[in-house]
Short mmCIF file of C-alpha atoms and ligand atoms in Angstrom, two decimals:
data_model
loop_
_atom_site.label_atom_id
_atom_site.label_comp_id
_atom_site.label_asym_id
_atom_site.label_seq_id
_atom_site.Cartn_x
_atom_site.Cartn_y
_atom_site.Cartn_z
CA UNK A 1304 -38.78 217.63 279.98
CA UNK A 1305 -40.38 215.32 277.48
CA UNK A 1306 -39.56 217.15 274.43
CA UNK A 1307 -37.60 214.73 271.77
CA UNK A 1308 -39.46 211.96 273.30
CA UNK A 1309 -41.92 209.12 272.23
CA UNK A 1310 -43.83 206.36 273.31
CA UNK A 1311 -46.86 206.08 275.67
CA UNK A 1312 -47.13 208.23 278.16
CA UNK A 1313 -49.54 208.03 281.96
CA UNK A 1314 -50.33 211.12 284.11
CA UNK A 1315 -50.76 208.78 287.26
CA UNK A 1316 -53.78 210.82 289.02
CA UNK A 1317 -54.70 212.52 285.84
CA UNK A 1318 -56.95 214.78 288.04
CA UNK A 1319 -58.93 217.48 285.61
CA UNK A 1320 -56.88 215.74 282.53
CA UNK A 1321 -55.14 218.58 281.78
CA UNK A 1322 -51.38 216.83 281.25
CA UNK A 1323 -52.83 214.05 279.31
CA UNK A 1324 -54.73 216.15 276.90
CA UNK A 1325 -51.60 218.58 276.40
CA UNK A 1326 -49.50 215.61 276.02
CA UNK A 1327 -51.51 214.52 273.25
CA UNK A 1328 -51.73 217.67 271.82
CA UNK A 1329 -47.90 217.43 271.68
CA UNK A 1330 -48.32 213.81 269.62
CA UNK A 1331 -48.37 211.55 272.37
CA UNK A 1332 -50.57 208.52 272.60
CA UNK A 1333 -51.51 209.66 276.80
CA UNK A 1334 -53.56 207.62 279.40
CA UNK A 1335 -54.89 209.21 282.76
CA UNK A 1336 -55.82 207.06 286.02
CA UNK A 1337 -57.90 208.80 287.97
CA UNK A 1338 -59.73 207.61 291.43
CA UNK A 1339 -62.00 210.44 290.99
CA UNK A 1340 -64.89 209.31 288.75
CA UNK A 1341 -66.21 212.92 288.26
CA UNK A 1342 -62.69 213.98 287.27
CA UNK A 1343 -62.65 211.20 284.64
CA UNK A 1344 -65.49 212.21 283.14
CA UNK A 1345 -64.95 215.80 283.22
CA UNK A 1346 -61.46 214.86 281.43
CA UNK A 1347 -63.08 212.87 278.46
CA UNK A 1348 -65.46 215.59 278.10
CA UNK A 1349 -62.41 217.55 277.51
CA UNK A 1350 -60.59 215.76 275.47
CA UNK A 1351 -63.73 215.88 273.10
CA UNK A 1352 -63.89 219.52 273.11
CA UNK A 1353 -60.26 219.72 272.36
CA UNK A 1354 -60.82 217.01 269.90
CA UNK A 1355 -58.02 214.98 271.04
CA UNK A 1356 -60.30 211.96 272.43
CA UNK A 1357 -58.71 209.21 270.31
CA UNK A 1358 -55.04 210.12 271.89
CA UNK A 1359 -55.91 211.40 275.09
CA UNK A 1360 -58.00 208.11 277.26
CA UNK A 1361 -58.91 207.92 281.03
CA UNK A 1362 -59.66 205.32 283.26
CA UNK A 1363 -61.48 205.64 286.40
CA UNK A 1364 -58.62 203.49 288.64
CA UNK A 1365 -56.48 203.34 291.57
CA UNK A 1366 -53.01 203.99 290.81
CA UNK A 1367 -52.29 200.83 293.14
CA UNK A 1368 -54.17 198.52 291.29
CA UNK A 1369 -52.55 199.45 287.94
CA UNK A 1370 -49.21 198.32 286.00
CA UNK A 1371 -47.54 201.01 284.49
CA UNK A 1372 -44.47 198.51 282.66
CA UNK A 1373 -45.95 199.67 279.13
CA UNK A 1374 -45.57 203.18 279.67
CA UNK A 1375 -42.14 204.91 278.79
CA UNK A 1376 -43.21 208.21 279.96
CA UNK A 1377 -44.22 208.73 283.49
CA UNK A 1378 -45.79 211.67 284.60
CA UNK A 1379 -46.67 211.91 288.42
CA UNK A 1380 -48.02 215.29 290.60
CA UNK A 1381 -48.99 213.59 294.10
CA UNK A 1382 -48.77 213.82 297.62
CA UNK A 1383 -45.20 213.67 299.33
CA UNK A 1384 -46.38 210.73 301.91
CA UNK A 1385 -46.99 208.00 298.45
CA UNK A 1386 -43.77 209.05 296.61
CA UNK A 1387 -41.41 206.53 298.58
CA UNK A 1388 -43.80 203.58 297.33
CA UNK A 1389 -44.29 204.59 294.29
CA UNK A 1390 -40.47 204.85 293.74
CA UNK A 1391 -40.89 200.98 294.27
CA UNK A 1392 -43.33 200.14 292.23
CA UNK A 1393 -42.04 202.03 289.38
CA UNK A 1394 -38.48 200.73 289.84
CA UNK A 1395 -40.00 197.40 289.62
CA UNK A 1396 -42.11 197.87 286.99
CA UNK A 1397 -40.59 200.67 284.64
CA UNK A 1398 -38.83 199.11 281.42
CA UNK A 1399 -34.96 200.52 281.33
CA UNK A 1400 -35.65 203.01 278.48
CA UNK A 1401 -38.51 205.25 280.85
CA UNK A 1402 -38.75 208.77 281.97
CA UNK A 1403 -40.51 209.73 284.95
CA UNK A 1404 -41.67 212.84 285.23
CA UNK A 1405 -42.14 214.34 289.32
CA UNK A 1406 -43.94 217.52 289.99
CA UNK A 1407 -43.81 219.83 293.52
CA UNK A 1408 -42.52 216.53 295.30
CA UNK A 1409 -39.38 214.14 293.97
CA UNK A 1410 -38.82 210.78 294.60
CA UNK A 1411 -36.84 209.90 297.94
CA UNK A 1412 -34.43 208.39 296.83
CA UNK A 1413 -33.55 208.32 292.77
CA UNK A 1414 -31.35 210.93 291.83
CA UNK A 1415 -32.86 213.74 288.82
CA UNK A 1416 -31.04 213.76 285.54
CA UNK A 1417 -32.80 217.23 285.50
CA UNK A 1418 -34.90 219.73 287.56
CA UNK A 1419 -36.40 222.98 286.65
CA UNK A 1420 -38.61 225.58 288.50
CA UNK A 1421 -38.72 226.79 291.84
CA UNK A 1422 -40.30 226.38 295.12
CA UNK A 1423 -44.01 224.67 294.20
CA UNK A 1424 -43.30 224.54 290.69
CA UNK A 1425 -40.31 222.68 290.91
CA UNK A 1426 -39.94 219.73 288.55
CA UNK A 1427 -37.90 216.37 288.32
CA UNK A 1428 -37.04 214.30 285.64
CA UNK A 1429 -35.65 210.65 286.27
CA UNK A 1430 -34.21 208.15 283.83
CA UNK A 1431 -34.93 204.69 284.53
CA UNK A 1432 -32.11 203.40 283.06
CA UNK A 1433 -30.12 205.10 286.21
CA UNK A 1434 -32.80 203.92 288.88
CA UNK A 1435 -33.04 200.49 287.44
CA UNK A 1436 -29.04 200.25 287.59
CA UNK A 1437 -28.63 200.71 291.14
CA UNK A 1438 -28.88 204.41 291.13
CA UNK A 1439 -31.67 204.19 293.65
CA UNK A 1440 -32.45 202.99 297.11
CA UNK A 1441 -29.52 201.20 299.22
C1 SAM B 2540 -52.48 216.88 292.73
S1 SAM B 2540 -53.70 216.13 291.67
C2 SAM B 2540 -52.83 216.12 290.13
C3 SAM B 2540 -53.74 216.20 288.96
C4 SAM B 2540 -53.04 216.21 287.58
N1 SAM B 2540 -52.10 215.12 287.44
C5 SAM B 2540 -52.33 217.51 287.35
O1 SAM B 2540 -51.08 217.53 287.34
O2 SAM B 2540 -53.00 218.53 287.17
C6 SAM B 2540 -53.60 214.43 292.21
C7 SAM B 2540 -54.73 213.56 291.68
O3 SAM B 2540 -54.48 212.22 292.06
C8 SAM B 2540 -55.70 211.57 292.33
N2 SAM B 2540 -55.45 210.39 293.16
C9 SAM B 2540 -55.14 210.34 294.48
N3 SAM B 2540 -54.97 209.08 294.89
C10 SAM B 2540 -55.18 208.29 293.80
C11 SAM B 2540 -55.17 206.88 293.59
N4 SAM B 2540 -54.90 206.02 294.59
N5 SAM B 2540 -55.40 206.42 292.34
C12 SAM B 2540 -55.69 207.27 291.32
N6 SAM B 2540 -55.72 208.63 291.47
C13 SAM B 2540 -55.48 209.11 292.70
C14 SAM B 2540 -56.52 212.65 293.02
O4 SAM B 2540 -57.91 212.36 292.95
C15 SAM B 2540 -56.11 213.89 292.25
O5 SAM B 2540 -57.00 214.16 291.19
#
């Protein structure tokens, strides 16, 4: 769903790093926030094995605390009760040319320009240019 795309991208939650080190396999420059120190760590060790560590950087960070308005791809796998305000602090901080990326639970209320899988694999993919231009919440 990012294919054809460039720019930055964020795994918000990076987790075991996995996304951000495939994305920079793929050529992107790919940052993970993780609250999890251990899983940070575990990630950069990663990344070095896979010898992707100048591409592929982690932070140990609350996704609350951070700004994601340099980022124009979005990638996001969390729990269905923070989606709702996440959706507003992306929409408020995502520039109009962004692509956010939801896995096993969308975003209330943004509408997908695409979705593929099924059932816990399913996938969205949201433009921000449609969110930011009133294509979101009432
Ligand atoms: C379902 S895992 C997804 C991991 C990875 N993105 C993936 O797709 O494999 C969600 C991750 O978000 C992290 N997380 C939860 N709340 C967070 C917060 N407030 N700030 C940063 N990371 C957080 C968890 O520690 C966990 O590693």
């Amino acid at each position: 769903m990012l294919q054809c795309r460039s720019g930055p991208l964020v795994d918000i939650g990076s987790g075991d790093g996995r996304i951000v080190i495939a994305a920079a396999k793929e050529g992107f420059t790919a940052v993970g926030y993780e609250l999890n120190p251990w899983l940070v760590w575990y990630s950069r060790y990663r990344a070095w094995r896979e010898g992707v560590q100048a591409s592929a950087r982690f932070y140990i960070s609350d996704l609350w605390k951070v700004t994601f308005s340099q980022y124009s791809n979005v990638v996001i796998f969390g729990v269905p009760q923070m989606m709702a305000q996440l959706e507003e602090k992306l929409e408020l901080e995502l520039q109009g040319d962004a692509r956010v990326i939801a896995c096993r639970f969308p975003f209330p209320h943004w509408t997908p320009a695409q979705v593929t899988g099924e059932g816990i694999d399913t996938v969205w993919a949201y433009d921000a240019r449609s969110f930011r231009a009133g294509g979101g919440r009432p």
